[in-house]
Each structure stands twice: as structure tokens, then as C-alpha cells.
GROMACS .gro file of C-alpha atoms in nm:
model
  317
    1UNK     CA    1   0.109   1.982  -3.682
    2UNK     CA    2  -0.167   2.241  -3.512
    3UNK     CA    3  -0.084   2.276  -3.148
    4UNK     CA    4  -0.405   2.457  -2.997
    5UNK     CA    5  -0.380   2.686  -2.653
    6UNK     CA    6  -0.616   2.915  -2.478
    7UNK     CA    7  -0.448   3.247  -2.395
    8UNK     CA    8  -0.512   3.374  -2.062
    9UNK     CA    9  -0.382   3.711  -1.955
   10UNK     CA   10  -0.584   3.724  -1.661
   11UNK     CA   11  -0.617   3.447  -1.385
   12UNK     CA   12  -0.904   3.612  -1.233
   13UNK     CA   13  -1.085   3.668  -1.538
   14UNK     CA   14  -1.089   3.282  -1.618
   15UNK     CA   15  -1.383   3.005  -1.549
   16UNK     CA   16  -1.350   2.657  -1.357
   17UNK     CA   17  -1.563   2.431  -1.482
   18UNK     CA   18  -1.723   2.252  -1.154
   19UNK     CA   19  -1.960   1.895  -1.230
   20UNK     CA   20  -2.291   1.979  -1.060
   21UNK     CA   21  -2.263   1.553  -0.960
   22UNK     CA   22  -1.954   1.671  -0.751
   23UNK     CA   23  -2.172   1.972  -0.582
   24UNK     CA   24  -2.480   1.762  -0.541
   25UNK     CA   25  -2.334   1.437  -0.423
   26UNK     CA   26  -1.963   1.443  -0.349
   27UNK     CA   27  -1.949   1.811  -0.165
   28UNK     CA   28  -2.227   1.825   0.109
   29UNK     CA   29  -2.013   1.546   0.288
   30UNK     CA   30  -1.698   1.618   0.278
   31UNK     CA   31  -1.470   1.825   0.493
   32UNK     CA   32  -1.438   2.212   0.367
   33UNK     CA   33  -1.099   2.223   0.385
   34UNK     CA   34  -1.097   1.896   0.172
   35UNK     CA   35  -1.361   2.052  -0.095
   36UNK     CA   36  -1.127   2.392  -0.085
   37UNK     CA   37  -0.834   2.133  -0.181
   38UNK     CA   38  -1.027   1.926  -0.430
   39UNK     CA   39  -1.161   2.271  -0.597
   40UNK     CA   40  -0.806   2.413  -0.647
   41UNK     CA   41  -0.666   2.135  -0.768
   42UNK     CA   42  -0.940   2.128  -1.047
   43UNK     CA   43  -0.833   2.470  -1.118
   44UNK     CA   44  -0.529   2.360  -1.202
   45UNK     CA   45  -0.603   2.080  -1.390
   46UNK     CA   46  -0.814   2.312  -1.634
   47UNK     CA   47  -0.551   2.630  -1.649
   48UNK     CA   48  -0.235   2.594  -1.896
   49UNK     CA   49   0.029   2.586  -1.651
   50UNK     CA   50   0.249   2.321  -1.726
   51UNK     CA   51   0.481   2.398  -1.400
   52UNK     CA   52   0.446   2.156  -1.076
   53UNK     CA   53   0.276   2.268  -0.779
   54UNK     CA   54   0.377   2.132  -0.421
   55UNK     CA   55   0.143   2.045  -0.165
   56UNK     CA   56   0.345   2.316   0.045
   57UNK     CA   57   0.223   2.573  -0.184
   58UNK     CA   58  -0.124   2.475  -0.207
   59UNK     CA   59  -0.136   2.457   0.111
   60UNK     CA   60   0.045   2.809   0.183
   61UNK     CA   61  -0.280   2.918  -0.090
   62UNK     CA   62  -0.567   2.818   0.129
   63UNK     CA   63  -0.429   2.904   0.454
   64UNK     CA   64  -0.410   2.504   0.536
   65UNK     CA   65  -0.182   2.290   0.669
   66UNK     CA   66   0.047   2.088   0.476
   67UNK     CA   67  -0.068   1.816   0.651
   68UNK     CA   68  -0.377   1.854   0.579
   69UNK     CA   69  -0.345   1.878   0.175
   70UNK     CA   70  -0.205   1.546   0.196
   71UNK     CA   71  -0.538   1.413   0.398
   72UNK     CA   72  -0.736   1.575   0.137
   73UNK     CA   73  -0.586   1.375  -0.153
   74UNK     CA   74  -0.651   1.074   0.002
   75UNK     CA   75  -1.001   1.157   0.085
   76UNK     CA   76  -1.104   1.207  -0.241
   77UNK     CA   77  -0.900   0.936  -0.379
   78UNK     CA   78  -1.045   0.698  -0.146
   79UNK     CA   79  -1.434   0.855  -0.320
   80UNK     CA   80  -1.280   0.745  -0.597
   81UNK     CA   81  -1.260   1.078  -0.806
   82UNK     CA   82  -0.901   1.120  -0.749
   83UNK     CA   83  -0.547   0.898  -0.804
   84UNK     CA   84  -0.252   1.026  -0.686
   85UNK     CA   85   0.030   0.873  -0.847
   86UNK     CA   86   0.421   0.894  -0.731
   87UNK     CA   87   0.644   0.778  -0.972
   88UNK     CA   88   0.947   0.856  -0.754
   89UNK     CA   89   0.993   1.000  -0.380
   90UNK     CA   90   1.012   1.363  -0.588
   91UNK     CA   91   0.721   1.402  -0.759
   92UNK     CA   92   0.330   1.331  -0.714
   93UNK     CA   93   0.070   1.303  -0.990
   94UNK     CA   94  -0.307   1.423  -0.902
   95UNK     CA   95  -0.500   1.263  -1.186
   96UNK     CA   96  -0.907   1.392  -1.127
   97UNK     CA   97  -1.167   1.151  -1.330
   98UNK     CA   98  -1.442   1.329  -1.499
   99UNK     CA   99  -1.746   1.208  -1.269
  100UNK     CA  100  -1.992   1.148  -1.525
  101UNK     CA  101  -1.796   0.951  -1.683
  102UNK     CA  102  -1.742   0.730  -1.426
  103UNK     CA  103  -2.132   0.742  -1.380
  104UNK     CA  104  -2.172   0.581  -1.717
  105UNK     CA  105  -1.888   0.338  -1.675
  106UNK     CA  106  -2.107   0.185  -1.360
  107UNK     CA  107  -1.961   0.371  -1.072
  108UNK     CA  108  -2.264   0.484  -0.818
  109UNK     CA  109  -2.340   0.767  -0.656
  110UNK     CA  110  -2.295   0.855  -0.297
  111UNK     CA  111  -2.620   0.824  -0.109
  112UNK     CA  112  -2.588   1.045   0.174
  113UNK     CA  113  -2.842   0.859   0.379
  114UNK     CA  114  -2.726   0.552   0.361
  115UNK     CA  115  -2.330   0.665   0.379
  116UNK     CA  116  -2.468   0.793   0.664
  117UNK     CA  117  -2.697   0.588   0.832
  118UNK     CA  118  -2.489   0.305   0.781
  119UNK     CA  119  -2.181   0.517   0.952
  120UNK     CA  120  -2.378   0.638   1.241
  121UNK     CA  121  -2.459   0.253   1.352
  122UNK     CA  122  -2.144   0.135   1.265
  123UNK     CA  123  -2.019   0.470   1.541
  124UNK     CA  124  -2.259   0.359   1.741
  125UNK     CA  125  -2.106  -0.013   1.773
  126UNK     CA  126  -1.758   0.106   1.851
  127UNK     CA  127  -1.849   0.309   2.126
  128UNK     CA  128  -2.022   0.075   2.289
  129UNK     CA  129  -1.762  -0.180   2.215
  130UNK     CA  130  -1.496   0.085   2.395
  131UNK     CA  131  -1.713   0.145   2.642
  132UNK     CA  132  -1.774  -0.217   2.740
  133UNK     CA  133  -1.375  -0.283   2.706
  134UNK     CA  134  -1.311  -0.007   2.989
  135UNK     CA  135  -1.571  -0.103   3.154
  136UNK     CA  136  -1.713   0.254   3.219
  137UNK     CA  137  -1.835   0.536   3.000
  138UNK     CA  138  -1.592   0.723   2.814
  139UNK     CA  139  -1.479   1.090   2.896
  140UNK     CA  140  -1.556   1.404   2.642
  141UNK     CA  141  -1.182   1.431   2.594
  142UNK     CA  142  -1.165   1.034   2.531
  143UNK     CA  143  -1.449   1.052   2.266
  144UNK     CA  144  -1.288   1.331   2.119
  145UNK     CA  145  -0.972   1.148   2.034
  146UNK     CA  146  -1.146   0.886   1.890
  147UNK     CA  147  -1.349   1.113   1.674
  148UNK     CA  148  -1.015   1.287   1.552
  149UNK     CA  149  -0.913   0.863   1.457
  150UNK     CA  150  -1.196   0.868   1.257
  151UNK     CA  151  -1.212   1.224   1.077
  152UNK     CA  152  -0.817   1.325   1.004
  153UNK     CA  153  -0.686   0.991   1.024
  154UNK     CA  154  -1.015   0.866   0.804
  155UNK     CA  155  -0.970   0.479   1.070
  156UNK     CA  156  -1.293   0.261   1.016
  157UNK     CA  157  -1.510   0.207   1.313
  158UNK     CA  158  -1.359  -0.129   1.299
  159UNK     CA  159  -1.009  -0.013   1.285
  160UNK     CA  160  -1.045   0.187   1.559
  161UNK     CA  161  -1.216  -0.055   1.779
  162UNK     CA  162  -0.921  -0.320   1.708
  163UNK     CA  163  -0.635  -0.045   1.804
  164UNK     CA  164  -0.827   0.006   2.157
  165UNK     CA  165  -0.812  -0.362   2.163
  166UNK     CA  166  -0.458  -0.433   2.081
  167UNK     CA  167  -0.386  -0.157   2.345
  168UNK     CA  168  -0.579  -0.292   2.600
  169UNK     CA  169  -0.440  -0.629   2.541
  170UNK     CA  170  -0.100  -0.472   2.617
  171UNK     CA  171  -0.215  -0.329   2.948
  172UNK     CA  172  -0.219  -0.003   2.771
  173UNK     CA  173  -0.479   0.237   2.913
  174UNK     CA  174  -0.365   0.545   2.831
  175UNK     CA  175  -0.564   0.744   2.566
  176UNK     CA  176  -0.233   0.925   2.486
  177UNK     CA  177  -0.038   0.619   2.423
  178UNK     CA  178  -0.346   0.490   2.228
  179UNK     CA  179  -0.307   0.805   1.985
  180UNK     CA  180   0.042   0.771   1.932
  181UNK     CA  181  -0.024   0.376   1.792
  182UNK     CA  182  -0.316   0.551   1.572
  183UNK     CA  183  -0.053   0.812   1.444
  184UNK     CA  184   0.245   0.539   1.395
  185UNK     CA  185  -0.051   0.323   1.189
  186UNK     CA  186  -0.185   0.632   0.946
  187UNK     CA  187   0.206   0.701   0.876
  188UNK     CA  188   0.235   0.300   0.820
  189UNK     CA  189  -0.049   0.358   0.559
  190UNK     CA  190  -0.268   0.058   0.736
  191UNK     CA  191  -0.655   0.152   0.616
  192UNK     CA  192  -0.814  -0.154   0.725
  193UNK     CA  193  -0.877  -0.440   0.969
  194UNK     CA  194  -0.689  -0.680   0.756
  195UNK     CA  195  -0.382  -0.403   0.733
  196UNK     CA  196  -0.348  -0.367   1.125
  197UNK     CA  197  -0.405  -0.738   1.207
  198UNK     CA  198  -0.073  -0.789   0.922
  199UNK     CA  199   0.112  -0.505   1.127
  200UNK     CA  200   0.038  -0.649   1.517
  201UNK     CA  201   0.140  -1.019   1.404
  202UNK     CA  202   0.457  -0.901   1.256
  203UNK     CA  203   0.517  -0.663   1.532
  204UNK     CA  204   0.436  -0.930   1.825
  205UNK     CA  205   0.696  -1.158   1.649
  206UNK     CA  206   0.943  -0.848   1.635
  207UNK     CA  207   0.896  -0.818   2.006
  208UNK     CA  208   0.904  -1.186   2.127
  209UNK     CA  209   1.266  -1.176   1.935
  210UNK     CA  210   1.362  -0.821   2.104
  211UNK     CA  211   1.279  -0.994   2.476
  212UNK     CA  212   1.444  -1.348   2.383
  213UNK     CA  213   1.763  -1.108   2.264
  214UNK     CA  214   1.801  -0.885   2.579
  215UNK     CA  215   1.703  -1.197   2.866
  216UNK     CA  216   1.984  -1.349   2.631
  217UNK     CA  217   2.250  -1.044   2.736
  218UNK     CA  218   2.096  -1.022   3.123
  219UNK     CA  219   1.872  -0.738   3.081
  220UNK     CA  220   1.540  -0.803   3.228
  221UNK     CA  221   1.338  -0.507   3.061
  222UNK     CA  222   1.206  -0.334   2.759
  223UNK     CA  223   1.444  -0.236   2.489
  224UNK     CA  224   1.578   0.155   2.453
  225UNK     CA  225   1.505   0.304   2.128
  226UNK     CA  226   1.853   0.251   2.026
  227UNK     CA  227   1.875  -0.085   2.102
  228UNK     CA  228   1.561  -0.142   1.909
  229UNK     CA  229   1.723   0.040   1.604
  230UNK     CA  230   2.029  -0.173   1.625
  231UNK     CA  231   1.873  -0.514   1.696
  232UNK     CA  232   1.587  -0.403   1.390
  233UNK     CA  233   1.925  -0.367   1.139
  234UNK     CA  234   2.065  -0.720   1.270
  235UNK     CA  235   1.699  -0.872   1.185
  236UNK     CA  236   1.515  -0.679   0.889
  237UNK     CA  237   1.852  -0.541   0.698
  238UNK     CA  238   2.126  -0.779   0.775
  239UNK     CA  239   1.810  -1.090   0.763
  240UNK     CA  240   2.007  -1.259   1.050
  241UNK     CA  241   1.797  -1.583   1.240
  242UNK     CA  242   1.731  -1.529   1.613
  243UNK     CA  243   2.009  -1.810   1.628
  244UNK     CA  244   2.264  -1.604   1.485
  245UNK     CA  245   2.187  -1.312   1.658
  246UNK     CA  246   2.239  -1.519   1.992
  247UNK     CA  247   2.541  -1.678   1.870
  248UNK     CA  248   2.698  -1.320   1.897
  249UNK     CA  249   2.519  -1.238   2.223
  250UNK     CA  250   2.763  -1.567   2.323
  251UNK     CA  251   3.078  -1.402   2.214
  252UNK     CA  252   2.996  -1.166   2.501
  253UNK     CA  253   2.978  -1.394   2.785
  254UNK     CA  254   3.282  -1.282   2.963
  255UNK     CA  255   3.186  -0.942   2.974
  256UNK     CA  256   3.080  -0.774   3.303
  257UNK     CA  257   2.847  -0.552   3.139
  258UNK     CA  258   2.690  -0.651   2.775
  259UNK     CA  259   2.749  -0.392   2.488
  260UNK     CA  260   2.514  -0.365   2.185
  261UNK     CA  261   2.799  -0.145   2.001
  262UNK     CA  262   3.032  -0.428   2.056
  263UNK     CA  263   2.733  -0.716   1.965
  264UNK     CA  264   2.696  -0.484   1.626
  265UNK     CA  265   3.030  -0.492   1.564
  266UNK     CA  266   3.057  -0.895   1.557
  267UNK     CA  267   2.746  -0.908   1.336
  268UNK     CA  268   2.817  -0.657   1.114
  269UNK     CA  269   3.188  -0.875   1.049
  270UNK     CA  270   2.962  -1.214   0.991
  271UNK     CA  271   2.724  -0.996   0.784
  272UNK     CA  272   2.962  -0.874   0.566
  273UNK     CA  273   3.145  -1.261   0.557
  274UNK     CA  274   2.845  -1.380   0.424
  275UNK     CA  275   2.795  -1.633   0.724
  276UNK     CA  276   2.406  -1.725   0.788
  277UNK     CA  277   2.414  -2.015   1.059
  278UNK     CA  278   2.594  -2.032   1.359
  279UNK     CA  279   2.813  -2.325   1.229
  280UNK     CA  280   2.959  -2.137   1.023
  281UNK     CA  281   3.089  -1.931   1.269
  282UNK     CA  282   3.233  -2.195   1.481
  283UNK     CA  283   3.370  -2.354   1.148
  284UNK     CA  284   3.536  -2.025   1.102
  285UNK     CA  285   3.780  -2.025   1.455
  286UNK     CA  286   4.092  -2.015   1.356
  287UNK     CA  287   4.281  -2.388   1.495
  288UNK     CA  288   4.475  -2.369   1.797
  289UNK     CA  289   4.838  -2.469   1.758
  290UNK     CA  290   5.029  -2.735   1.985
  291UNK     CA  291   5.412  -2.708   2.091
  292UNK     CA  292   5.617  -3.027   1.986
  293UNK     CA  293   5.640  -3.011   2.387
  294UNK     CA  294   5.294  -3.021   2.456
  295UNK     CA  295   5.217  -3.306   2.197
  296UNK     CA  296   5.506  -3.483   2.327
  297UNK     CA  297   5.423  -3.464   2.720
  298UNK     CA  298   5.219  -3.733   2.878
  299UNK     CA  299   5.151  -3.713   3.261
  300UNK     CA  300   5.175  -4.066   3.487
  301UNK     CA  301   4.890  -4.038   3.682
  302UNK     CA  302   4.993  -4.372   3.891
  303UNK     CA  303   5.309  -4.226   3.979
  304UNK     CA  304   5.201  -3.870   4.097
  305UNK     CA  305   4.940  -4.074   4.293
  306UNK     CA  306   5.225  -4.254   4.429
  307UNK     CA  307   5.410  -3.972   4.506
  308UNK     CA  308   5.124  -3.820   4.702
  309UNK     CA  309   5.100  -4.079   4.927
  310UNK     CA  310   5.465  -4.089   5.047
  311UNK     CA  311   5.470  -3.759   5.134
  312UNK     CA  312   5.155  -3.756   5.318
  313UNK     CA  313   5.365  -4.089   5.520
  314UNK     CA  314   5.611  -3.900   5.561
  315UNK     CA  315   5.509  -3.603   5.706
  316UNK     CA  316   5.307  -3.789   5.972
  317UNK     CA  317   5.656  -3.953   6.098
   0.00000   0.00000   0.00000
């Protein structure tokens, strides 16, 4: 068999082929730093080298943030001229699709002005939206968070009007806090209205069981971060009910002060036991024992009575 290879002595001296239907279409509207990513990538898509290269090192190349490589994939594979594939947590696969091909499979082409135009309305929606929420114009550095939502993060208009939303709705005010739910959603990988409105049910229901657990144990306020992690195992990794879960909040009645190592402890042992109701638990006491003395004792309540009332006589001679 013929293997064929293009010898190239001189990295420099080589050509990158570049689609002029990227240039004219894809490139005028995309980030630079994205086009910069999207252009070396190519490179090394055309070039012989067989050997991985790490988003660290590209970005290290073009003077980027890491970071910011990773936005760029998704960019483009959200144009649909990328797919990044990850077979395992080690390794990542950048496929790039020849663009006319695409073209004659039925894929369309960008049009700026209506990518645009449709965009800019959309903006223009969500501000007033955010504006009519807060009930007052919003400040240069408020609009600029928002616009960083929209351009690094890549949130929808809509997205973004439904985080300020389910902020709001949580007497959350605070453009800060606001950005760290936007950061905690782009690391959750939600992309769209339907994604975030999955991730606030299941999160309300996480927190209604996180406030019925610590009113449970006496505490009347919001979980610590460590008493979220260990009442998240109990729920999502051991898959206890809220009814088991409070069956070992019991076990620490008598205590003066509750203690979630000690409640992890007891849940862990049923975990491992295999118990999944509260039943079994009770089931699972071991019998108390009676004395031949005890089962053989009987009190005479008439004659105690009896008793009582002769001294009481007596002492009032």
C-alpha cells in the first residue's frame, strides 16, 4: 500500500488554505480573538502533525487566555462550522466542516443584516424588560455586565432577561450576585431558556428540602456551604427521601446542639445497609430484653392506694 505525505521543512514557508465563504460571511462578525482561534486551528488541521495540541498551548500561541480558547470553540461550533468532540475527560477532538460543503448540503449563510437586525431588537427588548423590572434606568457599569452575559458567556437576550428575573424573584438586587448565577449557569452548560427554567425548578426543589432539613434540626437560616455539600451527598449520591433524611435528624433529638458530622454518620450506616424508608429503620432496633423479675412483677394499685390513705390518717392524729 502507497502512503502519500507532503514534506515540510519549513513551517513558515507553508500555505493555509482559508474558504473565502468563511472571510466573507463567517469572519466580519465574529470576535478577533475567536477568528485568531478558528484560523490556527485550521492550520493545524491542514499541517502533518499528528501530535495533540492543548488549548493551554494555543492559547500560550496567540497571547489569549485559556479561557478564552475554550469560548472560541464553542462559538464557532454553535455557527455550526466546528464540533468539538470529547471522548474522555483527557482528550478533545476539533473536527472543522468544509463550508461549502455544508452550503450544498442546505446549510445557509449568515446574513449579517438580519443576524443583526434581528439581535439588536431582540437587545433592545431585554433592556427595557430590565429596566422596567428595577424600575429605573440601568447604570453604565450595570449595562456593561450584561453586555459581558451576552458576548463571553454567548446568554440569549432571553436568557439573560430570565436570570435578572429569577434574581429579582429572590430579592436579589445585586448586579454582583447576579454575575455570579450567570457564571455558575455558563459552567452548568445551560444555553437556553428551556436549560435555565430545568436548572431553577430543580434547584427550588433542592432548596425547599435544604430549609425543611435545617427548621427540622432548629436552625432558622440559610445553609453553610458545608452543610449544603453534606445534605447534597445524603440527597443526589446516597438518593435518600426527605423522610429518611428526617428520620436521622430524629436520632438527634436529645442533643443540645445538632451535628451534621454526627447526622452523616447515621446516614452514611443506613446508606451502606441498604435501608430506603424509615420503617426499615425502626424495624431494625435491636429488641429490648425483660428480667424474669420484671415479667414476673405486677404492682396492686388498690392496695398502694390503700396504703396512701392510712398514712395520710395517720399523720393527721
Amino acid at each position: 500500500m502507497n502512503h502519500f505525505e507532503m514534506i515540510r521543512n519549513n513551517d513558515d514557508l507553508s500555505v493555509t488554505l482559508i474558504e473565502n465563504i468563511f472571510i466573507n460571511h463567517y469572519m466580519p462578525k465574529a470576535p478577533g480573538d475567536f477568528v485568531k482561534v478558528y484560523l490556527l486551528g485550521l492550520k493545524y488541521c491542514q499541517s502533518n502533525s499528528l501530535s495533540a495540541i492543548s488549548d493551554k498551548v494555543i492559547a500560550k500561541s496567540l497571547n489569549l487566555l485559556e479561557s478564552d480558547v475554550i469560548k472560541a470553540w464553542k462559538y464557532w461550533e454553535s455557527e455550526g462550522i466546528v464540533k468539538v468532540e470529547s471522548p474522555d475527560e483527557e482528550s478533545t477532538r476539533i473536527n472543522y466542516f468544509n463550508i461549502a460543503s455544508l452550503m450544498l448540503e442546505g446549510k445557509k449563510l449568515p446574513s449579517k443584516k438580519s443576524v443583526e437586525d434581528k439581535n439588536t431588537n431582540l437587545t433592545r427588548e431585554m433592556y427595557k424588560a430590565i429596566e422596567y423590572m428595577f424600575s429605573r434606568p440601568l447604570s453604565t457599569k450595570e449595562l456593561q455586565i450584561i453586555n459581558s452575559w451576552i458576548e463571553d458567556l454567548f446568554f440569549t437576550p432571553q436568557l439573560v432577561t430570565l436570570l435578572v428575573e429569577y434574581c429579582l424573584g429572590k430579592q436579589k438586587k445585586d448586579f454582583n450576585y447576579m454575575n455570579k448565577v450567570a457564571l455558575t449557569w455558563y459552567d452548568k452548560k445551560i444555553k437556553t431558556y428551556d436549560d435555565a427554567m430545568s436548572h431553577i425548578d430543580s434547584t427550588n426543589t433542592k432548596w425547599a428540602n435544604y430549609y425543611k432539613i435545617m427548621h427540622f434540626l432548629g436552625f432558622n437560616r440559610q445553609p453553610s456551604k458545608a452543610e449544603t455539600e453534606y445534605m447534597d451527598k445524603w440527597l443526589d449520591e446516597y438518593k435518600m427521601s426527605l423522610d429518611m433524611i428526617l428520620e436521622g435528624c430524629r436520632k438527634m433529638t436529645g442533643l443540645s446542639k445538632p451535628n451534621f458530622r454526627y447526622l452523616d454518620t447515621v446516614l452514611k450506616s443506613w446508606h451502606e445497609k441498604g435501608y430506603t424508608a424509615p420503617d426499615q429503620v425502626v424495624d431494625d432496633r435491636p429488641a429490648t430484653k425483660q428480667s424474669p423479675e420484671e415479667k414476673d412483677s405486677k404492682y396492686d394499685y388498690d392496695l398502694i392506694q390503700k396504703k396512701l390513705r392510712e398514712k395520710m390518717w395517720s399523720d393527721k392524729k
